[in-house]
């Protein structure tokens, strides 16, 4: 089930900025070569991430779940001149492809790729005071990642979590484990008084969480 009517999504796609050339190439290659290519953020969500990042002008971004690098590049577009984006990917087989994708862009020097499971990489990561965090990896660990990163986010910084509407299942009657885990995540964040939050009905649902 699509969250948005396809004709509305078509209208949104045709009235935002065009997808940059390097991202068009990565998008095409992801659909040609990867299993589950729809994990990629894509044109419209990518422009949303880029816009949020440009508004925040972050010095430090953390991404959990790199895949083919699409969202990392979108977020890196908004980095301050001396900013850095750390992105974590568990699958070591993606490393070479990711380096070649980042090299297609003018933000490659600002992206630091960490290969390994997110919990282990986060335990070793010295950086604090993240301005923007994007959580988009193994979905059932979303709340664990939220708890691991919240103390590493500066006051006024934002955490973005992807797929929180889970194809509309979270507000339906489905009882499968993934749907239950998204419902629980959304409820836990909704009552958390440390943060302000809202869900944007972008693609599969983007939760925007601002640390007070
Ligand atoms: C939904 S995809 C990320 C899509 C990407 N953020 C984008 O929007 O283009 C999720 C990625 O997280 C990775 N992943 C899964 N479990 C992980 C873990 N425990 N630590 C780090 N990465 C993980 C997967 O290999 C996959 O590449």
PDB file of C-alpha atoms and ligand atoms in Angstrom:
ATOM      1  CA  UNK A   1       0.000   0.000   0.000  1.00  0.00           C
ATOM      2  CA  UNK A   2       1.332   3.439  -0.982  1.00  0.00           C
ATOM      3  CA  UNK A   3       0.869   6.140   1.655  1.00  0.00           C
ATOM      4  CA  UNK A   4       0.214   8.834  -0.922  1.00  0.00           C
ATOM      5  CA  UNK A   5      -2.024   8.705  -3.965  1.00  0.00           C
ATOM      6  CA  UNK A   6       0.334   8.043  -6.953  1.00  0.00           C
ATOM      7  CA  UNK A   7      -0.978  11.092  -8.807  1.00  0.00           C
ATOM      8  CA  UNK A   8      -0.227  13.286  -5.770  1.00  0.00           C
ATOM      9  CA  UNK A   9       3.266  11.727  -5.547  1.00  0.00           C
ATOM     10  CA  UNK A  10       3.750  12.388  -9.265  1.00  0.00           C
ATOM     11  CA  UNK A  11       2.782  16.027  -8.740  1.00  0.00           C
ATOM     12  CA  UNK A  12       5.199  16.342  -5.770  1.00  0.00           C
ATOM     13  CA  UNK A  13       8.009  14.746  -7.821  1.00  0.00           C
ATOM     14  CA  UNK A  14       7.491  17.149 -10.720  1.00  0.00           C
ATOM     15  CA  UNK A  15       7.382  20.241  -8.503  1.00  0.00           C
ATOM     16  CA  UNK A  16      10.572  19.789  -6.505  1.00  0.00           C
ATOM     17  CA  UNK A  17      14.190  20.171  -7.572  1.00  0.00           C
ATOM     18  CA  UNK A  18      15.432  17.733 -10.181  1.00  0.00           C
ATOM     19  CA  UNK A  19      17.441  14.730  -9.029  1.00  0.00           C
ATOM     20  CA  UNK A  20      21.150  15.608  -9.430  1.00  0.00           C
ATOM     21  CA  UNK A  21      22.937  13.672 -12.205  1.00  0.00           C
ATOM     22  CA  UNK A  22      25.137  11.575  -9.882  1.00  0.00           C
ATOM     23  CA  UNK A  23      22.083  10.544  -7.854  1.00  0.00           C
ATOM     24  CA  UNK A  24      20.176   9.628 -11.042  1.00  0.00           C
ATOM     25  CA  UNK A  25      23.075   7.316 -11.918  1.00  0.00           C
ATOM     26  CA  UNK A  26      23.177   5.748  -8.430  1.00  0.00           C
ATOM     27  CA  UNK A  27      19.386   5.335  -8.478  1.00  0.00           C
ATOM     28  CA  UNK A  28      19.547   3.579 -11.885  1.00  0.00           C
ATOM     29  CA  UNK A  29      22.450   1.322 -10.879  1.00  0.00           C
ATOM     30  CA  UNK A  30      20.768   0.405  -7.605  1.00  0.00           C
ATOM     31  CA  UNK A  31      17.666  -0.779  -9.510  1.00  0.00           C
ATOM     32  CA  UNK A  32      19.829  -2.667 -12.038  1.00  0.00           C
ATOM     33  CA  UNK A  33      22.230  -4.377  -9.648  1.00  0.00           C
ATOM     34  CA  UNK A  34      20.886  -4.603  -6.099  1.00  0.00           C
ATOM     35  CA  UNK A  35      18.412  -6.855  -4.335  1.00  0.00           C
ATOM     36  CA  UNK A  36      15.634  -4.825  -2.689  1.00  0.00           C
ATOM     37  CA  UNK A  37      16.449  -1.600  -4.614  1.00  0.00           C
ATOM     38  CA  UNK A  38      13.402   0.109  -3.123  1.00  0.00           C
ATOM     39  CA  UNK A  39      15.365   0.470   0.139  1.00  0.00           C
ATOM     40  CA  UNK A  40      16.954   3.513  -1.541  1.00  0.00           C
ATOM     41  CA  UNK A  41      15.447   6.853  -0.476  1.00  0.00           C
ATOM     42  CA  UNK A  42      14.795   7.986  -4.071  1.00  0.00           C
ATOM     43  CA  UNK A  43      14.173  11.336  -5.731  1.00  0.00           C
ATOM     44  CA  UNK A  44      11.499  12.998  -3.567  1.00  0.00           C
ATOM     45  CA  UNK A  45      12.643  11.696  -0.158  1.00  0.00           C
ATOM     46  CA  UNK A  46      16.208  12.496  -1.168  1.00  0.00           C
ATOM     47  CA  UNK A  47      15.233  16.102  -1.859  1.00  0.00           C
ATOM     48  CA  UNK A  48      13.464  16.227   1.549  1.00  0.00           C
ATOM     49  CA  UNK A  49      16.626  14.988   3.290  1.00  0.00           C
ATOM     50  CA  UNK A  50      18.763  17.443   1.338  1.00  0.00           C
ATOM     51  CA  UNK A  51      16.411  20.337   2.203  1.00  0.00           C
ATOM     52  CA  UNK A  52      16.340  19.465   5.925  1.00  0.00           C
ATOM     53  CA  UNK A  53      20.117  19.235   5.946  1.00  0.00           C
ATOM     54  CA  UNK A  54      20.514  22.574   4.127  1.00  0.00           C
ATOM     55  CA  UNK A  55      18.198  24.222   6.672  1.00  0.00           C
ATOM     56  CA  UNK A  56      20.217  22.736   9.550  1.00  0.00           C
ATOM     57  CA  UNK A  57      23.645  23.530   7.970  1.00  0.00           C
ATOM     58  CA  UNK A  58      25.153  20.695  10.036  1.00  0.00           C
ATOM     59  CA  UNK A  59      28.781  20.311  10.937  1.00  0.00           C
ATOM     60  CA  UNK A  60      28.289  16.696  11.976  1.00  0.00           C
ATOM     61  CA  UNK A  61      25.851  14.151  10.518  1.00  0.00           C
ATOM     62  CA  UNK A  62      25.450  10.482  11.439  1.00  0.00           C
ATOM     63  CA  UNK A  63      23.682   7.982   9.207  1.00  0.00           C
ATOM     64  CA  UNK A  64      22.919   4.385  10.221  1.00  0.00           C
ATOM     65  CA  UNK A  65      22.295   2.254   7.089  1.00  0.00           C
ATOM     66  CA  UNK A  66      24.196   3.401   3.965  1.00  0.00           C
ATOM     67  CA  UNK A  67      23.049   0.845   1.315  1.00  0.00           C
ATOM     68  CA  UNK A  68      24.156   2.389  -2.035  1.00  0.00           C
ATOM     69  CA  UNK A  69      24.955   5.805  -0.561  1.00  0.00           C
ATOM     70  CA  UNK A  70      21.972   7.728  -1.958  1.00  0.00           C
ATOM     71  CA  UNK A  71      20.685   9.266   1.294  1.00  0.00           C
ATOM     72  CA  UNK A  72      24.234   9.905   2.572  1.00  0.00           C
ATOM     73  CA  UNK A  73      24.934  12.057  -0.499  1.00  0.00           C
ATOM     74  CA  UNK A  74      21.591  13.913  -0.131  1.00  0.00           C
ATOM     75  CA  UNK A  75      22.301  14.698   3.531  1.00  0.00           C
ATOM     76  CA  UNK A  76      25.923  15.663   2.813  1.00  0.00           C
ATOM     77  CA  UNK A  77      24.683  18.325   0.340  1.00  0.00           C
ATOM     78  CA  UNK A  78      23.720  20.468   3.361  1.00  0.00           C
ATOM     79  CA  UNK A  79      26.961  20.082   5.338  1.00  0.00           C
ATOM     80  CA  UNK A  80      28.809  23.198   6.448  1.00  0.00           C
ATOM     81  CA  UNK A  81      32.079  23.876   4.613  1.00  0.00           C
ATOM     82  CA  UNK A  82      34.096  21.955   7.221  1.00  0.00           C
ATOM     83  CA  UNK A  83      31.308  19.461   8.003  1.00  0.00           C
ATOM     84  CA  UNK A  84      31.570  15.659   8.087  1.00  0.00           C
ATOM     85  CA  UNK A  85      29.009  12.902   7.571  1.00  0.00           C
ATOM     86  CA  UNK A  86      29.657   9.539   9.230  1.00  0.00           C
ATOM     87  CA  UNK A  87      27.699   6.691   7.668  1.00  0.00           C
ATOM     88  CA  UNK A  88      27.553   3.106   8.931  1.00  0.00           C
ATOM     89  CA  UNK A  89      26.965   0.040   6.736  1.00  0.00           C
ATOM     90  CA  UNK A  90      27.090  -3.554   8.006  1.00  0.00           C
ATOM     91  CA  UNK A  91      27.640  -5.196   4.606  1.00  0.00           C
ATOM     92  CA  UNK A  92      31.373  -5.145   3.777  1.00  0.00           C
ATOM     93  CA  UNK A  93      30.619  -6.175   0.169  1.00  0.00           C
ATOM     94  CA  UNK A  94      29.200  -2.697  -0.459  1.00  0.00           C
ATOM     95  CA  UNK A  95      32.418  -0.843   0.407  1.00  0.00           C
ATOM     96  CA  UNK A  96      33.969  -0.651  -3.075  1.00  0.00           C
ATOM     97  CA  UNK A  97      30.660   0.311  -4.732  1.00  0.00           C
ATOM     98  CA  UNK A  98      30.051   2.965  -2.076  1.00  0.00           C
ATOM     99  CA  UNK A  99      33.451   4.549  -2.573  1.00  0.00           C
ATOM    100  CA  UNK A 100      32.801   4.690  -6.332  1.00  0.00           C
ATOM    101  CA  UNK A 101      29.345   6.243  -5.769  1.00  0.00           C
ATOM    102  CA  UNK A 102      30.708   8.893  -3.389  1.00  0.00           C
ATOM    103  CA  UNK A 103      33.461   9.692  -5.924  1.00  0.00           C
ATOM    104  CA  UNK A 104      30.758  10.734  -8.440  1.00  0.00           C
ATOM    105  CA  UNK A 105      29.891  13.709  -6.216  1.00  0.00           C
ATOM    106  CA  UNK A 106      31.553  16.835  -4.866  1.00  0.00           C
ATOM    107  CA  UNK A 107      30.863  15.786  -1.256  1.00  0.00           C
ATOM    108  CA  UNK A 108      32.991  12.627  -1.238  1.00  0.00           C
ATOM    109  CA  UNK A 109      35.759  14.184   0.877  1.00  0.00           C
ATOM    110  CA  UNK A 110      33.170  14.989   3.565  1.00  0.00           C
ATOM    111  CA  UNK A 111      31.823  11.425   3.859  1.00  0.00           C
ATOM    112  CA  UNK A 112      33.422   8.952   6.264  1.00  0.00           C
ATOM    113  CA  UNK A 113      32.219   5.392   5.663  1.00  0.00           C
ATOM    114  CA  UNK A 114      32.304   2.923   8.581  1.00  0.00           C
ATOM    115  CA  UNK A 115      31.862  -0.742   7.703  1.00  0.00           C
ATOM    116  CA  UNK A 116      30.476  -2.892  10.522  1.00  0.00           C
ATOM    117  CA  UNK A 117      27.378  -3.451  12.617  1.00  0.00           C
ATOM    118  CA  UNK A 118      25.989  -0.147  13.861  1.00  0.00           C
ATOM    119  CA  UNK A 119      26.058  -0.979  17.577  1.00  0.00           C
ATOM    120  CA  UNK A 120      29.788  -1.833  17.445  1.00  0.00           C
ATOM    121  CA  UNK A 121      30.681   1.183  15.279  1.00  0.00           C
ATOM    122  CA  UNK A 122      28.666   3.513  17.536  1.00  0.00           C
ATOM    123  CA  UNK A 123      30.467   2.172  20.614  1.00  0.00           C
ATOM    124  CA  UNK A 124      33.809   3.161  19.023  1.00  0.00           C
ATOM    125  CA  UNK A 125      32.712   6.486  17.509  1.00  0.00           C
ATOM    126  CA  UNK A 126      34.314   9.336  19.437  1.00  0.00           C
ATOM    127  CA  UNK A 127      32.205  12.111  17.870  1.00  0.00           C
ATOM    128  CA  UNK A 128      29.526  13.832  19.928  1.00  0.00           C
ATOM    129  CA  UNK A 129      27.246  16.781  19.280  1.00  0.00           C
ATOM    130  CA  UNK A 130      25.659  15.488  16.071  1.00  0.00           C
ATOM    131  CA  UNK A 131      23.413  18.054  14.368  1.00  0.00           C
ATOM    132  CA  UNK A 132      21.535  15.517  12.238  1.00  0.00           C
ATOM    133  CA  UNK A 133      21.124  11.734  12.582  1.00  0.00           C
ATOM    134  CA  UNK A 134      19.354   9.526  10.023  1.00  0.00           C
ATOM    135  CA  UNK A 135      18.327   6.049  11.241  1.00  0.00           C
ATOM    136  CA  UNK A 136      17.618   3.703   8.301  1.00  0.00           C
ATOM    137  CA  UNK A 137      19.121   0.240   8.940  1.00  0.00           C
ATOM    138  CA  UNK A 138      17.692  -2.939  10.545  1.00  0.00           C
ATOM    139  CA  UNK A 139      14.229  -1.726  11.391  1.00  0.00           C
ATOM    140  CA  UNK A 140      13.581  -3.676  14.590  1.00  0.00           C
ATOM    141  CA  UNK A 141      16.557  -1.952  16.222  1.00  0.00           C
ATOM    142  CA  UNK A 142      15.254   1.558  15.538  1.00  0.00           C
ATOM    143  CA  UNK A 143      14.529   2.326  19.179  1.00  0.00           C
ATOM    144  CA  UNK A 144      17.870   0.851  20.303  1.00  0.00           C
ATOM    145  CA  UNK A 145      19.634   3.186  17.849  1.00  0.00           C
ATOM    146  CA  UNK A 146      17.526   6.122  19.051  1.00  0.00           C
ATOM    147  CA  UNK A 147      18.639   5.388  22.630  1.00  0.00           C
ATOM    148  CA  UNK A 148      22.279   4.919  21.564  1.00  0.00           C
ATOM    149  CA  UNK A 149      22.403   8.264  19.729  1.00  0.00           C
ATOM    150  CA  UNK A 150      20.185  10.617  21.731  1.00  0.00           C
ATOM    151  CA  UNK A 151      23.016  11.590  24.112  1.00  0.00           C
ATOM    152  CA  UNK A 152      25.290  12.192  21.110  1.00  0.00           C
ATOM    153  CA  UNK A 153      22.886  14.724  19.558  1.00  0.00           C
ATOM    154  CA  UNK A 154      23.237  18.412  20.457  1.00  0.00           C
ATOM    155  CA  UNK A 155      20.288  20.323  21.863  1.00  0.00           C
ATOM    156  CA  UNK A 156      18.334  21.570  18.815  1.00  0.00           C
ATOM    157  CA  UNK A 157      19.711  18.742  16.670  1.00  0.00           C
ATOM    158  CA  UNK A 158      17.394  16.377  14.805  1.00  0.00           C
ATOM    159  CA  UNK A 159      17.028  12.623  14.435  1.00  0.00           C
ATOM    160  CA  UNK A 160      15.173  11.339  11.355  1.00  0.00           C
ATOM    161  CA  UNK A 161      13.826   7.772  11.332  1.00  0.00           C
ATOM    162  CA  UNK A 162      12.661   6.209   8.052  1.00  0.00           C
ATOM    163  CA  UNK A 163       9.718   3.905   7.287  1.00  0.00           C
ATOM    164  CA  UNK A 164       7.748   4.699  10.460  1.00  0.00           C
ATOM    165  CA  UNK A 165       4.369   4.405   8.672  1.00  0.00           C
ATOM    166  CA  UNK A 166       5.402   0.941   7.411  1.00  0.00           C
ATOM    167  CA  UNK A 167       3.259   1.087   4.271  1.00  0.00           C
ATOM    168  CA  UNK A 168       0.284   2.252   6.337  1.00  0.00           C
ATOM    169  CA  UNK A 169       0.275  -0.904   8.464  1.00  0.00           C
ATOM    170  CA  UNK A 170       0.983   0.971  11.726  1.00  0.00           C
ATOM    171  CA  UNK A 171      -2.485   2.515  11.672  1.00  0.00           C
ATOM    172  CA  UNK A 172      -4.193  -0.659  10.382  1.00  0.00           C
ATOM    173  CA  UNK A 173      -4.967  -3.968  12.096  1.00  0.00           C
ATOM    174  CA  UNK A 174      -1.845  -5.955  11.034  1.00  0.00           C
ATOM    175  CA  UNK A 175      -0.154  -7.835  13.858  1.00  0.00           C
ATOM    176  CA  UNK A 176       3.126  -9.014  12.282  1.00  0.00           C
ATOM    177  CA  UNK A 177       6.362  -8.455  14.230  1.00  0.00           C
ATOM    178  CA  UNK A 178       7.692  -5.610  12.064  1.00  0.00           C
ATOM    179  CA  UNK A 179       4.428  -3.667  12.230  1.00  0.00           C
ATOM    180  CA  UNK A 180       4.273  -4.159  16.006  1.00  0.00           C
ATOM    181  CA  UNK A 181       7.845  -2.940  16.370  1.00  0.00           C
ATOM    182  CA  UNK A 182       7.093   0.265  14.376  1.00  0.00           C
ATOM    183  CA  UNK A 183       3.920   0.869  16.413  1.00  0.00           C
ATOM    184  CA  UNK A 184       5.914   0.492  19.620  1.00  0.00           C
ATOM    185  CA  UNK A 185       8.682   2.795  18.346  1.00  0.00           C
ATOM    186  CA  UNK A 186       6.174   5.519  17.370  1.00  0.00           C
ATOM    187  CA  UNK A 187       4.433   5.240  20.761  1.00  0.00           C
ATOM    188  CA  UNK A 188       7.740   5.386  22.674  1.00  0.00           C
ATOM    189  CA  UNK A 189       8.872   8.492  20.782  1.00  0.00           C
ATOM    190  CA  UNK A 190       5.414  10.142  21.030  1.00  0.00           C
ATOM    191  CA  UNK A 191       5.551  10.121  24.863  1.00  0.00           C
ATOM    192  CA  UNK A 192       9.246  11.068  25.138  1.00  0.00           C
ATOM    193  CA  UNK A 193       9.367  14.545  26.711  1.00  0.00           C
ATOM    194  CA  UNK A 194      13.069  15.009  25.909  1.00  0.00           C
ATOM    195  CA  UNK A 195      12.159  15.603  22.258  1.00  0.00           C
ATOM    196  CA  UNK A 196       9.663  17.312  19.923  1.00  0.00           C
ATOM    197  CA  UNK A 197       8.397  15.058  17.161  1.00  0.00           C
ATOM    198  CA  UNK A 198       6.163  14.649  14.131  1.00  0.00           C
ATOM    199  CA  UNK A 199       5.727  12.156  11.318  1.00  0.00           C
ATOM    200  CA  UNK A 200       5.896  13.425   7.741  1.00  0.00           C
ATOM    201  CA  UNK A 201       3.934  11.267   5.243  1.00  0.00           C
ATOM    202  CA  UNK A 202       6.935  11.241   2.907  1.00  0.00           C
ATOM    203  CA  UNK A 203       7.310   7.928   1.008  1.00  0.00           C
ATOM    204  CA  UNK A 204       7.015   5.316   3.820  1.00  0.00           C
ATOM    205  CA  UNK A 205       6.905   7.848   6.693  1.00  0.00           C
ATOM    206  CA  UNK A 206       9.751   9.983   8.043  1.00  0.00           C
ATOM    207  CA  UNK A 207       9.741  10.718  11.773  1.00  0.00           C
ATOM    208  CA  UNK A 208      11.440  14.037  12.530  1.00  0.00           C
ATOM    209  CA  UNK A 209      12.594  14.270  16.142  1.00  0.00           C
ATOM    210  CA  UNK A 210      14.109  17.455  17.572  1.00  0.00           C
ATOM    211  CA  UNK A 211      16.088  17.262  20.809  1.00  0.00           C
ATOM    212  CA  UNK A 212      14.990  20.022  23.216  1.00  0.00           C
TER     213      UNK A 212
HETATM  214  C1  LIG B   1      17.089   0.719   4.009  1.00  0.00           C
HETATM  215  S1  LIG B   1      18.747   0.442   3.592  1.00  0.00           S
HETATM  216  C2  LIG B   1      19.443   2.063   3.702  1.00  0.00           C
HETATM  217  C3  LIG B   1      19.003   2.951   2.583  1.00  0.00           C
HETATM  218  C4  LIG B   1      19.740   4.266   2.497  1.00  0.00           C
HETATM  219  N1  LIG B   1      19.767   4.946   3.789  1.00  0.00           N
HETATM  220  C5  LIG B   1      19.039   5.174   1.501  1.00  0.00           C
HETATM  221  O1  LIG B   1      18.077   5.828   1.912  1.00  0.00           O
HETATM  222  O2  LIG B   1      19.419   5.211   0.320  1.00  0.00           O
HETATM  223  C6  LIG B   1      19.371  -0.319   5.067  1.00  0.00           C
HETATM  224  C7  LIG B   1      20.865  -0.628   5.057  1.00  0.00           C
HETATM  225  O3  LIG B   1      21.236  -0.900   6.406  1.00  0.00           O
HETATM  226  C8  LIG B   1      22.193  -1.932   6.405  1.00  0.00           C
HETATM  227  N2  LIG B   1      22.152  -2.563   7.742  1.00  0.00           N
HETATM  228  C9  LIG B   1      21.301  -3.534   8.183  1.00  0.00           C
HETATM  229  N3  LIG B   1      21.597  -3.840   9.461  1.00  0.00           N
HETATM  230  C10 LIG B   1      22.617  -3.055   9.834  1.00  0.00           C
HETATM  231  C11 LIG B   1      23.366  -2.912  11.037  1.00  0.00           C
HETATM  232  N4  LIG B   1      23.094  -3.633  12.114  1.00  0.00           N
HETATM  233  N5  LIG B   1      24.352  -1.990  11.066  1.00  0.00           N
HETATM  234  C12 LIG B   1      24.626  -1.212   9.973  1.00  0.00           C
HETATM  235  N6  LIG B   1      23.964  -1.327   8.808  1.00  0.00           N
HETATM  236  C13 LIG B   1      22.978  -2.231   8.730  1.00  0.00           C
HETATM  237  C14 LIG B   1      21.749  -2.859   5.272  1.00  0.00           C
HETATM  238  O4  LIG B   1      22.834  -3.654   4.827  1.00  0.00           O
HETATM  239  C15 LIG B   1      21.254  -1.854   4.233  1.00  0.00           C
HETATM  240  O5  LIG B   1      22.280  -1.524   3.329  1.00  0.00           O
END
